[in-house]
Amino acid sequence: MQTKRMTFPGRFLPYALLAPQVIVTLIFFIWPAGQALYQSLLREDAFGLRTTFVGLENFARLFRDGAYLNSLSVTVVFAVGTTLLSMSVALLLASTVNRMIRSRSTYTTLLVWPYAIAPAIAGVLWWFIFNPSIGIVPYILDMVGYQWNHRNSGADAMMLVIFAAAWKQISYNFLFFLAGLQSIPQSLIEASAIDGASPMKRFWTIVFPLLTPTTFFLMVVNVVYAMFDTFGIIHATTQGGPAQATNTLVYKVYADGFVGLNLGSSAAQSVILMAIVVALTVVQFRFIERRVNY
């Protein structure tokens, strides 16, 4: 297939068009990443008056620190729980709305609203809902014999932050799943229905395989969201507690750097976090993408 090749009248025009994107990337990604990498090799006192070059000692101390290894496992549980919950609920809602004809636009508009809420506000909303003293959910759970208290229970606290983070991301996933469902030819579904396939069999053998590109894209986006963009939710609900039960990697970077004033360790953690996300993205595109049918 022949592609149309773009030609420019001047020699410097292509560079001028690329310049804004290159400048933004340098200022907001390359320069901060370089500063974090440089800072991770240093050790400063709490007042920033004396700096010592320590090489990779900050990284070595992190992997000997039990609290950091605990944050790593907490982040894995939190990212997997948030991704599975937000994507499964969004797919269920999208499948339901896709069957509607008259009220589809109204439901779509209502379901998209949570995405416009800031993560910190979403955290506060769920903190009120699950508050052991005034929340409606602990009141209902108490009626069935379960004592909810995310202030003392690490499992309750983890479920709270997963619910809040997943709820915030459901709207985003819903839009992509709905667009993917509407792009599937109805003739395929109607032909399978004529052949006697049940609704569940039609979904798992026709609809879901055709949604694999959308599912794969959303899986990458949701994992990155859970690891980077949920600081506000955790800070507003549990602040990493109780007993480090919800202290994810990104929240520990903040706690060590801005609360504990351990800048070298915080910078090393941010470098490791960036390396983890890059490695996950490479693995997902290198191996999992092979199973995706485009």
mmCIF file with all atom_site columns, N, CA and C in Angstrom, residues 238-281:
data_model
loop_
_atom_site.group_PDB
_atom_site.id
_atom_site.type_symbol
_atom_site.label_atom_id
_atom_site.label_alt_id
_atom_site.label_comp_id
_atom_site.label_asym_id
_atom_site.label_entity_id
_atom_site.label_seq_id
_atom_site.pdbx_PDB_ins_code
_atom_site.Cartn_x
_atom_site.Cartn_y
_atom_site.Cartn_z
_atom_site.occupancy
_atom_site.B_iso_or_equiv
_atom_site.pdbx_formal_charge
_atom_site.auth_seq_id
_atom_site.auth_comp_id
_atom_site.auth_asym_id
_atom_site.auth_atom_id
_atom_site.pdbx_PDB_model_num
ATOM 1   N N  . THR A 1 238 ? -6.418 6.734  53.932 1.00 0.00 ? 238 THR A N  1
ATOM 2   C CA . THR A 1 238 ? -5.705 5.960  54.963 1.00 0.00 ? 238 THR A CA 1
ATOM 3   C C  . THR A 1 238 ? -4.325 6.516  55.297 1.00 0.00 ? 238 THR A C  1
ATOM 4   N N  . GLN A 1 239 ? -3.767 7.366  54.424 1.00 0.00 ? 239 GLN A N  1
ATOM 5   C CA . GLN A 1 239 ? -2.409 7.905  54.612 1.00 0.00 ? 239 GLN A CA 1
ATOM 6   C C  . GLN A 1 239 ? -1.387 6.785  54.818 1.00 0.00 ? 239 GLN A C  1
ATOM 7   N N  . GLY A 1 240 ? -1.592 5.702  54.084 1.00 0.00 ? 240 GLY A N  1
ATOM 8   C CA . GLY A 1 240 ? -0.637 4.597  54.128 1.00 0.00 ? 240 GLY A CA 1
ATOM 9   C C  . GLY A 1 240 ? -0.851 3.596  55.238 1.00 0.00 ? 240 GLY A C  1
ATOM 10  N N  . GLY A 1 241 ? -1.733 3.871  56.171 1.00 0.00 ? 241 GLY A N  1
ATOM 11  C CA . GLY A 1 241 ? -1.954 2.981  57.312 1.00 0.00 ? 241 GLY A CA 1
ATOM 12  C C  . GLY A 1 241 ? -3.126 2.062  57.100 1.00 0.00 ? 241 GLY A C  1
ATOM 13  N N  . PRO A 1 242 ? -3.484 1.278  58.116 1.00 0.00 ? 242 PRO A N  1
ATOM 14  C CA . PRO A 1 242 ? -2.784 1.169  59.403 1.00 0.00 ? 242 PRO A CA 1
ATOM 15  C C  . PRO A 1 242 ? -1.600 0.203  59.306 1.00 0.00 ? 242 PRO A C  1
ATOM 16  N N  . ALA A 1 243 ? -0.538 0.516  60.015 1.00 0.00 ? 243 ALA A N  1
ATOM 17  C CA . ALA A 1 243 ? 0.660  -0.330 60.076 1.00 0.00 ? 243 ALA A CA 1
ATOM 18  C C  . ALA A 1 243 ? 1.210  -0.616 58.687 1.00 0.00 ? 243 ALA A C  1
ATOM 19  N N  . GLN A 1 244 ? 1.263  0.450  57.836 1.00 0.00 ? 244 GLN A N  1
ATOM 20  C CA . GLN A 1 244 ? 1.837  0.352  56.480 1.00 0.00 ? 244 GLN A CA 1
ATOM 21  C C  . GLN A 1 244 ? 1.033  -0.573 55.557 1.00 0.00 ? 244 GLN A C  1
ATOM 22  N N  . ALA A 1 245 ? -0.230 -0.861 55.892 1.00 0.00 ? 245 ALA A N  1
ATOM 23  C CA . ALA A 1 245 ? -1.016 -1.811 55.095 1.00 0.00 ? 245 ALA A CA 1
ATOM 24  C C  . ALA A 1 245 ? -1.383 -1.253 53.723 1.00 0.00 ? 245 ALA A C  1
ATOM 25  N N  . THR A 1 246 ? -1.437 0.060  53.576 1.00 0.00 ? 246 THR A N  1
ATOM 26  C CA . THR A 1 246 ? -1.768 0.677  52.280 1.00 0.00 ? 246 THR A CA 1
ATOM 27  C C  . THR A 1 246 ? -0.669 1.629  51.828 1.00 0.00 ? 246 THR A C  1
ATOM 28  N N  . ASN A 1 247 ? 0.531  1.399  52.314 1.00 0.00 ? 247 ASN A N  1
ATOM 29  C CA . ASN A 1 247 ? 1.649  2.276  51.977 1.00 0.00 ? 247 ASN A CA 1
ATOM 30  C C  . ASN A 1 247 ? 2.251  1.821  50.635 1.00 0.00 ? 247 ASN A C  1
ATOM 31  N N  . THR A 1 248 ? 1.705  2.328  49.555 1.00 0.00 ? 248 THR A N  1
ATOM 32  C CA . THR A 1 248 ? 2.186  1.939  48.230 1.00 0.00 ? 248 THR A CA 1
ATOM 33  C C  . THR A 1 248 ? 3.523  2.618  47.929 1.00 0.00 ? 248 THR A C  1
ATOM 34  N N  . LEU A 1 249 ? 4.131  2.221  46.830 1.00 0.00 ? 249 LEU A N  1
ATOM 35  C CA . LEU A 1 249 ? 5.449  2.762  46.491 1.00 0.00 ? 249 LEU A CA 1
ATOM 36  C C  . LEU A 1 249 ? 5.402  4.272  46.277 1.00 0.00 ? 249 LEU A C  1
ATOM 37  N N  . VAL A 1 250 ? 4.382  4.741  45.558 1.00 0.00 ? 250 VAL A N  1
ATOM 38  C CA . VAL A 1 250 ? 4.324  6.171  45.270 1.00 0.00 ? 250 VAL A CA 1
ATOM 39  C C  . VAL A 1 250 ? 4.055  6.974  46.541 1.00 0.00 ? 250 VAL A C  1
ATOM 40  N N  . TYR A 1 251 ? 3.290  6.420  47.478 1.00 0.00 ? 251 TYR A N  1
ATOM 41  C CA . TYR A 1 251 ? 3.056  7.139  48.731 1.00 0.00 ? 251 TYR A CA 1
ATOM 42  C C  . TYR A 1 251 ? 4.293  7.106  49.622 1.00 0.00 ? 251 TYR A C  1
ATOM 43  N N  . LYS A 1 252 ? 5.061  6.032  49.556 1.00 0.00 ? 252 LYS A N  1
ATOM 44  C CA . LYS A 1 252 ? 6.283  5.958  50.355 1.00 0.00 ? 252 LYS A CA 1
ATOM 45  C C  . LYS A 1 252 ? 7.327  6.951  49.832 1.00 0.00 ? 252 LYS A C  1
ATOM 46  N N  . VAL A 1 253 ? 7.326  7.200  48.519 1.00 0.00 ? 253 VAL A N  1
ATOM 47  C CA . VAL A 1 253 ? 8.224  8.218  47.972 1.00 0.00 ? 253 VAL A CA 1
ATOM 48  C C  . VAL A 1 253 ? 7.930  9.572  48.609 1.00 0.00 ? 253 VAL A C  1
ATOM 49  N N  . TYR A 1 254 ? 6.641  9.900  48.712 1.00 0.00 ? 254 TYR A N  1
ATOM 50  C CA . TYR A 1 254 ? 6.236  11.166 49.345 1.00 0.00 ? 254 TYR A CA 1
ATOM 51  C C  . TYR A 1 254 ? 6.589  11.174 50.830 1.00 0.00 ? 254 TYR A C  1
ATOM 52  N N  . ALA A 1 255 ? 6.263  10.079 51.526 1.00 0.00 ? 255 ALA A N  1
ATOM 53  C CA . ALA A 1 255 ? 6.464  10.038 52.982 1.00 0.00 ? 255 ALA A CA 1
ATOM 54  C C  . ALA A 1 255 ? 7.945  10.158 53.334 1.00 0.00 ? 255 ALA A C  1
ATOM 55  N N  . ASP A 1 256 ? 8.800  9.448  52.612 1.00 0.00 ? 256 ASP A N  1
ATOM 56  C CA . ASP A 1 256 ? 10.235 9.505  52.920 1.00 0.00 ? 256 ASP A CA 1
ATOM 57  C C  . ASP A 1 256 ? 10.858 10.818 52.483 1.00 0.00 ? 256 ASP A C  1
ATOM 58  N N  . GLY A 1 257 ? 10.398 11.369 51.359 1.00 0.00 ? 257 GLY A N  1
ATOM 59  C CA . GLY A 1 257 ? 11.017 12.580 50.832 1.00 0.00 ? 257 GLY A CA 1
ATOM 60  C C  . GLY A 1 257 ? 10.532 13.857 51.481 1.00 0.00 ? 257 GLY A C  1
ATOM 61  N N  . PHE A 1 258 ? 9.207  13.990 51.664 1.00 0.00 ? 258 PHE A N  1
ATOM 62  C CA . PHE A 1 258 ? 8.650  15.259 52.144 1.00 0.00 ? 258 PHE A CA 1
ATOM 63  C C  . PHE A 1 258 ? 8.350  15.242 53.639 1.00 0.00 ? 258 PHE A C  1
ATOM 64  N N  . VAL A 1 259 ? 8.117  14.074 54.213 1.00 0.00 ? 259 VAL A N  1
ATOM 65  C CA . VAL A 1 259 ? 7.860  13.984 55.657 1.00 0.00 ? 259 VAL A CA 1
ATOM 66  C C  . VAL A 1 259 ? 9.148  13.617 56.392 1.00 0.00 ? 259 VAL A C  1
ATOM 67  N N  . GLY A 1 260 ? 9.828  12.575 55.924 1.00 0.00 ? 260 GLY A N  1
ATOM 68  C CA . GLY A 1 260 ? 11.062 12.152 56.574 1.00 0.00 ? 260 GLY A CA 1
ATOM 69  C C  . GLY A 1 260 ? 12.295 12.915 56.123 1.00 0.00 ? 260 GLY A C  1
ATOM 70  N N  . LEU A 1 261 ? 12.182 13.733 55.042 1.00 0.00 ? 261 LEU A N  1
ATOM 71  C CA . LEU A 1 261 ? 13.296 14.545 54.511 1.00 0.00 ? 261 LEU A CA 1
ATOM 72  C C  . LEU A 1 261 ? 14.506 13.685 54.148 1.00 0.00 ? 261 LEU A C  1
ATOM 73  N N  . ASN A 1 262 ? 14.261 12.445 53.759 1.00 0.00 ? 262 ASN A N  1
ATOM 74  C CA . ASN A 1 262 ? 15.324 11.569 53.274 1.00 0.00 ? 262 ASN A CA 1
ATOM 75  C C  . ASN A 1 262 ? 15.301 11.623 51.744 1.00 0.00 ? 262 ASN A C  1
ATOM 76  N N  . LEU A 1 263 ? 15.911 12.653 51.184 1.00 0.00 ? 263 LEU A N  1
ATOM 77  C CA . LEU A 1 263 ? 15.773 12.926 49.754 1.00 0.00 ? 263 LEU A CA 1
ATOM 78  C C  . LEU A 1 263 ? 16.474 11.877 48.900 1.00 0.00 ? 263 LEU A C  1
ATOM 79  N N  . GLY A 1 264 ? 17.624 11.404 49.345 1.00 0.00 ? 264 GLY A N  1
ATOM 80  C CA . GLY A 1 264 ? 18.348 10.405 48.570 1.00 0.00 ? 264 GLY A CA 1
ATOM 81  C C  . GLY A 1 264 ? 17.563 9.111  48.434 1.00 0.00 ? 264 GLY A C  1
ATOM 82  N N  . SER A 1 265 ? 16.998 8.631  49.535 1.00 0.00 ? 265 SER A N  1
ATOM 83  C CA . SER A 1 265 ? 16.199 7.408  49.494 1.00 0.00 ? 265 SER A CA 1
ATOM 84  C C  . SER A 1 265 ? 14.935 7.613  48.676 1.00 0.00 ? 265 SER A C  1
ATOM 85  N N  . SER A 1 266 ? 14.302 8.778  48.825 1.00 0.00 ? 266 SER A N  1
ATOM 86  C CA . SER A 1 266 ? 13.086 9.050  48.062 1.00 0.00 ? 266 SER A CA 1
ATOM 87  C C  . SER A 1 266 ? 13.374 9.089  46.561 1.00 0.00 ? 266 SER A C  1
ATOM 88  N N  . ALA A 1 267 ? 14.500 9.704  46.179 1.00 0.00 ? 267 ALA A N  1
ATOM 89  C CA . ALA A 1 267 ? 14.861 9.749  44.759 1.00 0.00 ? 267 ALA A CA 1
ATOM 90  C C  . ALA A 1 267 ? 15.159 8.346  44.230 1.00 0.00 ? 267 ALA A C  1
ATOM 91  N N  . ALA A 1 268 ? 15.835 7.525  45.031 1.00 0.00 ? 268 ALA A N  1
ATOM 92  C CA . ALA A 1 268 ? 16.111 6.147  44.602 1.00 0.00 ? 268 ALA A CA 1
ATOM 93  C C  . ALA A 1 268 ? 14.813 5.359  44.418 1.00 0.00 ? 268 ALA A C  1
ATOM 94  N N  . GLN A 1 269 ? 13.849 5.582  45.301 1.00 0.00 ? 269 GLN A N  1
ATOM 95  C CA . GLN A 1 269 ? 12.561 4.903  45.164 1.00 0.00 ? 269 GLN A CA 1
ATOM 96  C C  . GLN A 1 269 ? 11.838 5.338  43.894 1.00 0.00 ? 269 GLN A C  1
ATOM 97  N N  . SER A 1 270 ? 11.908 6.625  43.566 1.00 0.00 ? 270 SER A N  1
ATOM 98  C CA . SER A 1 270 ? 11.246 7.096  42.345 1.00 0.00 ? 270 SER A CA 1
ATOM 99  C C  . SER A 1 270 ? 11.909 6.516  41.102 1.00 0.00 ? 270 SER A C  1
ATOM 100 N N  . VAL A 1 271 ? 13.219 6.338  41.135 1.00 0.00 ? 271 VAL A N  1
ATOM 101 C CA . VAL A 1 271 ? 13.916 5.715  40.004 1.00 0.00 ? 271 VAL A CA 1
ATOM 102 C C  . VAL A 1 271 ? 13.495 4.259  39.853 1.00 0.00 ? 271 VAL A C  1
ATOM 103 N N  . ILE A 1 272 ? 13.406 3.529  40.976 1.00 0.00 ? 272 ILE A N  1
ATOM 104 C CA . ILE A 1 272 ? 12.966 2.128  40.923 1.00 0.00 ? 272 ILE A CA 1
ATOM 105 C C  . ILE A 1 272 ? 11.529 2.036  40.430 1.00 0.00 ? 272 ILE A C  1
ATOM 106 N N  . LEU A 1 273 ? 10.676 2.953  40.899 1.00 0.00 ? 273 LEU A N  1
ATOM 107 C CA . LEU A 1 273 ? 9.279  2.954  40.462 1.00 0.00 ? 273 LEU A CA 1
ATOM 108 C C  . LEU A 1 273 ? 9.182  3.186  38.956 1.00 0.00 ? 273 LEU A C  1
ATOM 109 N N  . MET A 1 274 ? 9.972  4.113  38.446 1.00 0.00 ? 274 MET A N  1
ATOM 110 C CA . MET A 1 274 ? 9.974  4.370  37.005 1.00 0.00 ? 274 MET A CA 1
ATOM 111 C C  . MET A 1 274 ? 10.466 3.141  36.243 1.00 0.00 ? 274 MET A C  1
ATOM 112 N N  . ALA A 1 275 ? 11.491 2.462  36.766 1.00 0.00 ? 275 ALA A N  1
ATOM 113 C CA . ALA A 1 275 ? 12.007 1.265  36.103 1.00 0.00 ? 275 ALA A CA 1
ATOM 114 C C  . ALA A 1 275 ? 10.970 0.139  36.108 1.00 0.00 ? 275 ALA A C  1
ATOM 115 N N  . ILE A 1 276 ? 10.212 0.010  37.212 1.00 0.00 ? 276 ILE A N  1
ATOM 116 C CA . ILE A 1 276 ? 9.179  -1.029 37.280 1.00 0.00 ? 276 ILE A CA 1
ATOM 117 C C  . ILE A 1 276 ? 8.100  -0.798 36.234 1.00 0.00 ? 276 ILE A C  1
ATOM 118 N N  . VAL A 1 277 ? 7.647  0.447  36.121 1.00 0.00 ? 277 VAL A N  1
ATOM 119 C CA . VAL A 1 277 ? 6.593  0.748  35.137 1.00 0.00 ? 277 VAL A CA 1
ATOM 120 C C  . VAL A 1 277 ? 7.096  0.522  33.714 1.00 0.00 ? 277 VAL A C  1
ATOM 121 N N  . VAL A 1 278 ? 8.332  0.937  33.428 1.00 0.00 ? 278 VAL A N  1
ATOM 122 C CA . VAL A 1 278 ? 8.885  0.707  32.093 1.00 0.00 ? 278 VAL A CA 1
ATOM 123 C C  . VAL A 1 278 ? 8.991  -0.795 31.810 1.00 0.00 ? 278 VAL A C  1
ATOM 124 N N  . ALA A 1 279 ? 9.456  -1.567 32.809 1.00 0.00 ? 279 ALA A N  1
ATOM 125 C CA . ALA A 1 279 ? 9.588  -3.016 32.622 1.00 0.00 ? 279 ALA A CA 1
ATOM 126 C C  . ALA A 1 279 ? 8.226  -3.671 32.405 1.00 0.00 ? 279 ALA A C  1
ATOM 127 N N  . LEU A 1 280 ? 7.209  -3.261 33.191 1.00 0.00 ? 280 LEU A N  1
ATOM 128 C CA . LEU A 1 280 ? 5.873  -3.813 33.006 1.00 0.00 ? 280 LEU A CA 1
ATOM 129 C C  . LEU A 1 280 ? 5.331  -3.508 31.619 1.00 0.00 ? 280 LEU A C  1
ATOM 130 N N  . THR A 1 281 ? 5.537  -2.294 31.159 1.00 0.00 ? 281 THR A N  1
ATOM 131 C CA . THR A 1 281 ? 5.042  -1.920 29.831 1.00 0.00 ? 281 THR A CA 1
ATOM 132 C C  . THR A 1 281 ? 5.741  -2.724 28.741 1.00 0.00 ? 281 THR A C  1
#
